Amino acid sequence: MKLMYSPGACSVGIHVLLEEIGKPYEAHLVNLREGAQFKPEFTSVNPKSKVPTLVRDDGSVLTEYPAIAYWLARTNPEKKLLPDDVEAQTRAIEALDYCVSTLHMQGFSRLFRASNYTPNPADEEKVKERGMELAEKGFAVMDKALAGKDYLAGSFSIADSALFYTEFWGAKRMNMTLPSNCAAHLDRMMARPAVQRVVQQEGLA
Ligand SMILES: N[C@@H](CCC(=O)N[C@@H](CS)C(=O)NCC(=O)O)C(=O)O
């Protein structure tokens, strides 16, 4: 299995899941800053030009964070990366999707790629302000979801891997003050040996 990732990108959450699972995999760096996602070597694997991209042992390719995380959880049931109970499992997927589709794609994408949201460079500051509002709202929602819990589904699940990468961006890249349950969740995630190995491997320390 091969994870195509870029250091510190959202692929870091899938990288964490692979370390949590502990089976052999190869990590292949795709440097987004240098535009490697648009080069034929990568687009021949994933024409979407995005990481995370997972090349499975049979050569088939999986894209989209929620799909990759779900597949890893279902194919490694002994790791309990999703709760067994249908209601709890559904809630975990609900939280995972919110982190990826709203916190990341609506909030942080505006902060990191403002030019994708306006043809006018003069408007980019406004786009970033909106991105910050959406990210703050997203963390407020997740903070509530974490109330009284160490992890979103009670114990560590794929939902936490997605919340982790957005919290990491908020705290470490944007200097945001995370609400208290999210800040504690990020600390808890950072203390996990799997996360420490990934932080080391991706050079994020
Ligand atoms: N919805 C996609 C989002 C993936 C995504 O946007 N990845 C970013 C990195 S965090 C990317 O590859 N961007 C390519 C670029 O910036 O050109 C998913 O769930 O996997």
PDB file of C-alpha atoms and ligand atoms in Angstrom:
ATOM      1  CA  MET A   1       0.000   0.000   0.000  1.00  0.00           C
ATOM      2  CA  LYS A   2       1.242   3.463  -0.833  1.00  0.00           C
ATOM      3  CA  LEU A   3       0.101   6.773   0.671  1.00  0.00           C
ATOM      4  CA  MET A   4       0.744   9.773  -1.529  1.00  0.00           C
ATOM      5  CA  TYR A   5       1.016  12.734   0.826  1.00  0.00           C
ATOM      6  CA  SER A   6       2.353  16.233   1.179  1.00  0.00           C
ATOM      7  CA  PRO A   7       3.953  17.261   4.493  1.00  0.00           C
ATOM      8  CA  GLY A   8       1.392  18.923   6.774  1.00  0.00           C
ATOM      9  CA  ALA A   9      -1.446  18.669   4.226  1.00  0.00           C
ATOM     10  CA  CYS A  10      -4.740  16.956   5.129  1.00  0.00           C
ATOM     11  CA  SER A  11      -3.070  13.686   4.139  1.00  0.00           C
ATOM     12  CA  VAL A  12      -1.391  13.859   7.563  1.00  0.00           C
ATOM     13  CA  GLY A  13      -4.633  12.483   9.056  1.00  0.00           C
ATOM     14  CA  ILE A  14      -4.522   9.399   6.820  1.00  0.00           C
ATOM     15  CA  HIS A  15      -0.826   9.051   7.595  1.00  0.00           C
ATOM     16  CA  VAL A  16      -1.790   8.910  11.296  1.00  0.00           C
ATOM     17  CA  LEU A  17      -4.384   6.200  10.594  1.00  0.00           C
ATOM     18  CA  LEU A  18      -1.780   4.106   8.766  1.00  0.00           C
ATOM     19  CA  GLU A  19       0.586   4.425  11.732  1.00  0.00           C
ATOM     20  CA  GLU A  20      -2.236   3.537  14.133  1.00  0.00           C
ATOM     21  CA  ILE A  21      -2.928   0.416  12.059  1.00  0.00           C
ATOM     22  CA  GLY A  22       0.751  -0.483  12.058  1.00  0.00           C
ATOM     23  CA  LYS A  23       0.880  -2.540   8.857  1.00  0.00           C
ATOM     24  CA  PRO A  24       3.644  -1.909   6.303  1.00  0.00           C
ATOM     25  CA  TYR A  25       3.025   0.915   3.844  1.00  0.00           C
ATOM     26  CA  GLU A  26       5.078   3.215   1.692  1.00  0.00           C
ATOM     27  CA  ALA A  27       4.840   7.005   2.070  1.00  0.00           C
ATOM     28  CA  HIS A  28       5.387   8.824  -1.230  1.00  0.00           C
ATOM     29  CA  LEU A  29       5.938  12.566  -1.043  1.00  0.00           C
ATOM     30  CA  VAL A  30       4.026  14.787  -3.482  1.00  0.00           C
ATOM     31  CA  ASN A  31       5.275  18.315  -3.037  1.00  0.00           C
ATOM     32  CA  LEU A  32       2.192  20.527  -3.456  1.00  0.00           C
ATOM     33  CA  ARG A  33       4.249  23.719  -3.123  1.00  0.00           C
ATOM     34  CA  GLU A  34       6.296  22.694  -6.149  1.00  0.00           C
ATOM     35  CA  GLY A  35       3.175  21.744  -8.134  1.00  0.00           C
ATOM     36  CA  ALA A  36       3.932  17.999  -8.191  1.00  0.00           C
ATOM     37  CA  GLN A  37       0.171  17.330  -8.035  1.00  0.00           C
ATOM     38  CA  PHE A  38      -0.185  18.638 -11.598  1.00  0.00           C
ATOM     39  CA  LYS A  39       2.668  16.611 -13.105  1.00  0.00           C
ATOM     40  CA  PRO A  40       1.848  13.525 -15.218  1.00  0.00           C
ATOM     41  CA  GLU A  41       3.630  11.242 -12.742  1.00  0.00           C
ATOM     42  CA  PHE A  42       0.912  12.104 -10.209  1.00  0.00           C
ATOM     43  CA  THR A  43      -2.106  12.852 -12.421  1.00  0.00           C
ATOM     44  CA  SER A  44      -1.722   9.450 -14.061  1.00  0.00           C
ATOM     45  CA  VAL A  45      -2.470   8.052 -10.587  1.00  0.00           C
ATOM     46  CA  ASN A  46      -4.974  10.671  -9.399  1.00  0.00           C
ATOM     47  CA  PRO A  47      -6.324  13.058 -12.058  1.00  0.00           C
ATOM     48  CA  LYS A  48      -7.924  15.126  -9.253  1.00  0.00           C
ATOM     49  CA  SER A  49      -4.428  16.455  -8.369  1.00  0.00           C
ATOM     50  CA  LYS A  50      -5.098  15.988  -4.655  1.00  0.00           C
ATOM     51  CA  VAL A  51      -3.650  14.276  -1.652  1.00  0.00           C
ATOM     52  CA  PRO A  52      -4.377  12.058   0.214  1.00  0.00           C
ATOM     53  CA  THR A  53      -4.257   9.392  -2.487  1.00  0.00           C
ATOM     54  CA  LEU A  54      -3.984   5.752  -1.515  1.00  0.00           C
ATOM     55  CA  VAL A  55      -2.661   3.147  -3.928  1.00  0.00           C
ATOM     56  CA  ARG A  56      -3.773  -0.227  -2.644  1.00  0.00           C
ATOM     57  CA  ASP A  57      -1.871  -3.482  -2.920  1.00  0.00           C
ATOM     58  CA  ASP A  58      -3.917  -4.556  -5.971  1.00  0.00           C
ATOM     59  CA  GLY A  59      -2.952  -1.292  -7.709  1.00  0.00           C
ATOM     60  CA  SER A  60      -6.389   0.307  -7.388  1.00  0.00           C
ATOM     61  CA  VAL A  61      -6.503   3.921  -6.262  1.00  0.00           C
ATOM     62  CA  LEU A  62      -8.666   5.458  -3.542  1.00  0.00           C
ATOM     63  CA  THR A  63      -9.195   9.212  -3.233  1.00  0.00           C
ATOM     64  CA  GLU A  64     -11.209  11.488  -0.900  1.00  0.00           C
ATOM     65  CA  TYR A  65     -10.343  11.528   2.774  1.00  0.00           C
ATOM     66  CA  PRO A  66     -13.628  10.092   4.106  1.00  0.00           C
ATOM     67  CA  ALA A  67     -13.550   7.180   1.630  1.00  0.00           C
ATOM     68  CA  ILE A  68      -9.915   6.332   2.410  1.00  0.00           C
ATOM     69  CA  ALA A  69     -10.481   6.572   6.173  1.00  0.00           C
ATOM     70  CA  TYR A  70     -13.649   4.457   5.963  1.00  0.00           C
ATOM     71  CA  TRP A  71     -11.911   1.785   3.889  1.00  0.00           C
ATOM     72  CA  LEU A  72      -8.958   1.640   6.298  1.00  0.00           C
ATOM     73  CA  ALA A  73     -11.329   1.288   9.247  1.00  0.00           C
ATOM     74  CA  ARG A  74     -13.436  -1.439   7.610  1.00  0.00           C
ATOM     75  CA  THR A  75     -10.466  -3.456   6.401  1.00  0.00           C
ATOM     76  CA  ASN A  76      -8.760  -3.348   9.813  1.00  0.00           C
ATOM     77  CA  PRO A  77     -11.706  -4.050  12.136  1.00  0.00           C
ATOM     78  CA  GLU A  78      -9.466  -5.210  14.982  1.00  0.00           C
ATOM     79  CA  LYS A  79      -8.139  -1.649  15.270  1.00  0.00           C
ATOM     80  CA  LYS A  80     -11.622  -0.341  16.168  1.00  0.00           C
ATOM     81  CA  LEU A  81     -11.232   2.818  14.117  1.00  0.00           C
ATOM     82  CA  LEU A  82     -15.030   3.032  13.884  1.00  0.00           C
ATOM     83  CA  PRO A  83     -17.474   2.157  16.657  1.00  0.00           C
ATOM     84  CA  ASP A  84     -19.449  -1.098  16.105  1.00  0.00           C
ATOM     85  CA  ASP A  85     -22.777   0.379  17.084  1.00  0.00           C
ATOM     86  CA  VAL A  86     -24.647   1.791  14.042  1.00  0.00           C
ATOM     87  CA  GLU A  87     -25.721   5.000  15.769  1.00  0.00           C
ATOM     88  CA  ALA A  88     -22.220   5.712  17.098  1.00  0.00           C
ATOM     89  CA  GLN A  89     -20.686   4.803  13.728  1.00  0.00           C
ATOM     90  CA  THR A  90     -23.053   7.155  11.911  1.00  0.00           C
ATOM     91  CA  ARG A  91     -22.206   9.971  14.325  1.00  0.00           C
ATOM     92  CA  ALA A  92     -18.489   9.376  13.779  1.00  0.00           C
ATOM     93  CA  ILE A  93     -18.975   9.676  10.004  1.00  0.00           C
ATOM     94  CA  GLU A  94     -21.098  12.791  10.530  1.00  0.00           C
ATOM     95  CA  ALA A  95     -18.225  14.415  12.473  1.00  0.00           C
ATOM     96  CA  LEU A  96     -15.606  13.222   9.973  1.00  0.00           C
ATOM     97  CA  ASP A  97     -17.533  14.705   7.074  1.00  0.00           C
ATOM     98  CA  TYR A  98     -18.010  18.005   8.889  1.00  0.00           C
ATOM     99  CA  CYS A  99     -14.264  18.304   9.527  1.00  0.00           C
ATOM    100  CA  VAL A 100     -13.362  17.576   5.906  1.00  0.00           C
ATOM    101  CA  SER A 101     -16.242  19.205   4.004  1.00  0.00           C
ATOM    102  CA  THR A 102     -16.868  22.247   6.171  1.00  0.00           C
ATOM    103  CA  LEU A 103     -13.916  23.022   8.458  1.00  0.00           C
ATOM    104  CA  HIS A 104     -11.346  22.167   5.793  1.00  0.00           C
ATOM    105  CA  MET A 105     -13.006  22.716   2.433  1.00  0.00           C
ATOM    106  CA  GLN A 106     -15.098  25.775   3.399  1.00  0.00           C
ATOM    107  CA  GLY A 107     -12.910  27.352   6.097  1.00  0.00           C
ATOM    108  CA  PHE A 108      -9.231  26.494   5.659  1.00  0.00           C
ATOM    109  CA  SER A 109      -9.393  26.313   1.870  1.00  0.00           C
ATOM    110  CA  ARG A 110     -10.355  30.003   1.863  1.00  0.00           C
ATOM    111  CA  LEU A 111      -7.443  30.773   4.183  1.00  0.00           C
ATOM    112  CA  PHE A 112      -4.864  28.782   2.211  1.00  0.00           C
ATOM    113  CA  ARG A 113      -6.148  29.232  -1.350  1.00  0.00           C
ATOM    114  CA  ALA A 114      -7.988  32.568  -1.353  1.00  0.00           C
ATOM    115  CA  SER A 115      -7.280  33.019  -5.084  1.00  0.00           C
ATOM    116  CA  ASN A 116      -9.560  30.041  -5.829  1.00  0.00           C
ATOM    117  CA  TYR A 117     -12.502  32.045  -4.457  1.00  0.00           C
ATOM    118  CA  THR A 118     -12.171  35.337  -6.315  1.00  0.00           C
ATOM    119  CA  PRO A 119     -10.753  36.497  -9.648  1.00  0.00           C
ATOM    120  CA  ASN A 120      -9.843  39.805  -7.987  1.00  0.00           C
ATOM    121  CA  PRO A 121      -6.646  39.812  -5.870  1.00  0.00           C
ATOM    122  CA  ALA A 122      -7.970  42.859  -3.978  1.00  0.00           C
ATOM    123  CA  ASP A 123     -10.785  40.684  -2.580  1.00  0.00           C
ATOM    124  CA  GLU A 124      -8.531  37.977  -1.184  1.00  0.00           C
ATOM    125  CA  GLU A 125      -8.344  39.495   2.306  1.00  0.00           C
ATOM    126  CA  LYS A 126     -12.145  39.389   2.508  1.00  0.00           C
ATOM    127  CA  VAL A 127     -12.106  35.748   1.402  1.00  0.00           C
ATOM    128  CA  LYS A 128      -9.601  34.934   4.150  1.00  0.00           C
ATOM    129  CA  GLU A 129     -11.723  36.744   6.755  1.00  0.00           C
ATOM    130  CA  ARG A 130     -14.679  34.597   5.736  1.00  0.00           C
ATOM    131  CA  GLY A 131     -12.481  31.514   5.902  1.00  0.00           C
ATOM    132  CA  MET A 132     -11.471  32.407   9.444  1.00  0.00           C
ATOM    133  CA  GLU A 133     -15.130  32.917  10.467  1.00  0.00           C
ATOM    134  CA  LEU A 134     -16.051  29.520   9.043  1.00  0.00           C
ATOM    135  CA  ALA A 135     -13.086  27.800  10.727  1.00  0.00           C
ATOM    136  CA  GLU A 136     -13.958  29.395  14.088  1.00  0.00           C
ATOM    137  CA  LYS A 137     -17.581  28.327  13.724  1.00  0.00           C
ATOM    138  CA  GLY A 138     -16.424  24.818  12.812  1.00  0.00           C
ATOM    139  CA  PHE A 139     -14.228  24.528  15.886  1.00  0.00           C
ATOM    140  CA  ALA A 140     -17.088  25.800  18.071  1.00  0.00           C
ATOM    141  CA  VAL A 141     -19.298  23.013  16.694  1.00  0.00           C
ATOM    142  CA  MET A 142     -16.603  20.373  17.245  1.00  0.00           C
ATOM    143  CA  ASP A 143     -15.880  21.736  20.724  1.00  0.00           C
ATOM    144  CA  LYS A 144     -19.491  21.007  21.673  1.00  0.00           C
ATOM    145  CA  ALA A 145     -19.288  17.562  20.093  1.00  0.00           C
ATOM    146  CA  LEU A 146     -16.268  16.804  22.309  1.00  0.00           C
ATOM    147  CA  ALA A 147     -17.908  17.916  25.579  1.00  0.00           C
ATOM    148  CA  GLY A 148     -17.271  15.308  28.277  1.00  0.00           C
ATOM    149  CA  LYS A 149     -15.336  13.060  25.879  1.00  0.00           C
ATOM    150  CA  ASP A 150     -11.687  12.391  25.090  1.00  0.00           C
ATOM    151  CA  TYR A 151     -12.469  11.514  21.472  1.00  0.00           C
ATOM    152  CA  LEU A 152     -15.415  12.281  19.189  1.00  0.00           C
ATOM    153  CA  ALA A 153     -16.856   8.752  19.329  1.00  0.00           C
ATOM    154  CA  GLY A 154     -15.699   8.120  22.912  1.00  0.00           C
ATOM    155  CA  SER A 155     -12.592   6.193  21.872  1.00  0.00           C
ATOM    156  CA  PHE A 156     -10.215   7.121  19.034  1.00  0.00           C
ATOM    157  CA  SER A 157     -11.811   6.814  15.581  1.00  0.00           C
ATOM    158  CA  ILE A 158     -11.313   8.004  12.007  1.00  0.00           C
ATOM    159  CA  ALA A 159     -13.270  11.155  12.936  1.00  0.00           C
ATOM    160  CA  ASP A 160     -10.463  12.190  15.305  1.00  0.00           C
ATOM    161  CA  SER A 161      -7.880  11.918  12.544  1.00  0.00           C
ATOM    162  CA  ALA A 162      -9.794  14.535  10.531  1.00  0.00           C
ATOM    163  CA  LEU A 163     -10.404  16.819  13.492  1.00  0.00           C
ATOM    164  CA  PHE A 164      -6.717  16.473  14.330  1.00  0.00           C
ATOM    165  CA  TYR A 165      -5.446  17.828  11.024  1.00  0.00           C
ATOM    166  CA  THR A 166      -7.781  20.841  11.131  1.00  0.00           C
ATOM    167  CA  GLU A 167      -6.837  21.565  14.769  1.00  0.00           C
ATOM    168  CA  PHE A 168      -3.179  21.240  13.830  1.00  0.00           C
ATOM    169  CA  TRP A 169      -3.643  23.785  11.037  1.00  0.00           C
ATOM    170  CA  GLY A 170      -5.613  26.112  13.316  1.00  0.00           C
ATOM    171  CA  ALA A 171      -3.163  26.047  16.210  1.00  0.00           C
ATOM    172  CA  LYS A 172       0.184  25.591  14.457  1.00  0.00           C
ATOM    173  CA  ARG A 173      -0.266  27.283  11.084  1.00  0.00           C
ATOM    174  CA  MET A 174      -2.838  30.005  11.760  1.00  0.00           C
ATOM    175  CA  ASN A 175      -2.014  30.723  15.422  1.00  0.00           C
ATOM    176  CA  MET A 176      -5.676  30.374  16.341  1.00  0.00           C
ATOM    177  CA  THR A 177      -6.673  29.887  19.951  1.00  0.00           C
ATOM    178  CA  LEU A 178      -8.722  26.715  19.816  1.00  0.00           C
ATOM    179  CA  PRO A 179     -11.720  26.357  22.126  1.00  0.00           C
ATOM    180  CA  SER A 180     -10.798  24.359  25.233  1.00  0.00           C
ATOM    181  CA  ASN A 181     -12.128  20.908  24.268  1.00  0.00           C
ATOM    182  CA  CYS A 182     -10.479  21.136  20.844  1.00  0.00           C
ATOM    183  CA  ALA A 183      -7.195  22.331  22.403  1.00  0.00           C
ATOM    184  CA  ALA A 184      -7.272  19.379  24.824  1.00  0.00           C
ATOM    185  CA  HIS A 185      -8.136  17.024  21.941  1.00  0.00           C
ATOM    186  CA  LEU A 186      -5.161  18.299  19.935  1.00  0.00           C
ATOM    187  CA  ASP A 187      -2.863  17.757  22.954  1.00  0.00           C
ATOM    188  CA  ARG A 188      -4.266  14.240  23.363  1.00  0.00           C
ATOM    189  CA  MET A 189      -3.690  13.525  19.682  1.00  0.00           C
ATOM    190  CA  MET A 190      -0.144  14.916  19.783  1.00  0.00           C
ATOM    191  CA  ALA A 191       0.636  12.566  22.670  1.00  0.00           C
ATOM    192  CA  ARG A 192      -0.303   9.470  20.665  1.00  0.00           C
ATOM    193  CA  PRO A 193       2.812   7.551  19.547  1.00  0.00           C
ATOM    194  CA  ALA A 194       1.383   7.188  16.019  1.00  0.00           C
ATOM    195  CA  VAL A 195       0.979  10.957  15.734  1.00  0.00           C
ATOM    196  CA  GLN A 196       4.470  11.575  17.094  1.00  0.00           C
ATOM    197  CA  ARG A 197       5.929   9.241  14.464  1.00  0.00           C
ATOM    198  CA  VAL A 198       4.049  11.038  11.680  1.00  0.00           C
ATOM    199  CA  VAL A 199       5.062  14.491  12.944  1.00  0.00           C
ATOM    200  CA  GLN A 200       8.656  13.247  12.872  1.00  0.00           C
ATOM    201  CA  GLN A 201       8.377  11.606   9.447  1.00  0.00           C
ATOM    202  CA  GLU A 202       6.723  14.643   7.832  1.00  0.00           C
ATOM    203  CA  GLY A 203       9.139  17.069   9.511  1.00  0.00           C
ATOM    204  CA  LEU A 204       6.367  18.999  11.274  1.00  0.00           C
ATOM    205  CA  ALA A 205       7.966  19.293  14.721  1.00  0.00           C
TER     206      ALA A 205
HETATM  207  N1  LIG B   1     -11.997  16.609  -0.498  1.00  0.00           N
HETATM  208  C1  LIG B   1     -10.629  16.140  -0.620  1.00  0.00           C
HETATM  209  C2  LIG B   1      -9.717  17.229  -0.186  1.00  0.00           C
HETATM  210  C3  LIG B   1      -8.314  16.920  -0.495  1.00  0.00           C
HETATM  211  C4  LIG B   1      -7.546  18.199  -0.627  1.00  0.00           C
HETATM  212  O1  LIG B   1      -8.112  19.286  -0.855  1.00  0.00           O
HETATM  213  N2  LIG B   1      -6.230  18.076  -0.496  1.00  0.00           N
HETATM  214  C5  LIG B   1      -5.382  19.228  -0.658  1.00  0.00           C
HETATM  215  C6  LIG B   1      -4.254  19.228   0.384  1.00  0.00           C
HETATM  216  S1  LIG B   1      -4.876  19.501   2.014  1.00  0.00           S
HETATM  217  C7  LIG B   1      -4.710  19.170  -2.001  1.00  0.00           C
HETATM  218  O2  LIG B   1      -4.255  18.116  -2.414  1.00  0.00           O
HETATM  219  N3  LIG B   1      -4.647  20.294  -2.686  1.00  0.00           N
HETATM  220  C8  LIG B   1      -4.037  20.364  -3.955  1.00  0.00           C
HETATM  221  C9  LIG B   1      -3.598  21.756  -4.273  1.00  0.00           C
HETATM  222  O3  LIG B   1      -3.553  22.567  -3.354  1.00  0.00           O
HETATM  223  O4  LIG B   1      -3.299  22.005  -5.440  1.00  0.00           O
HETATM  224  C10 LIG B   1     -10.471  14.938   0.274  1.00  0.00           C
HETATM  225  O5  LIG B   1     -11.378  14.757   1.084  1.00  0.00           O
HETATM  226  O6  LIG B   1      -9.523  14.170   0.158  1.00  0.00           O
END
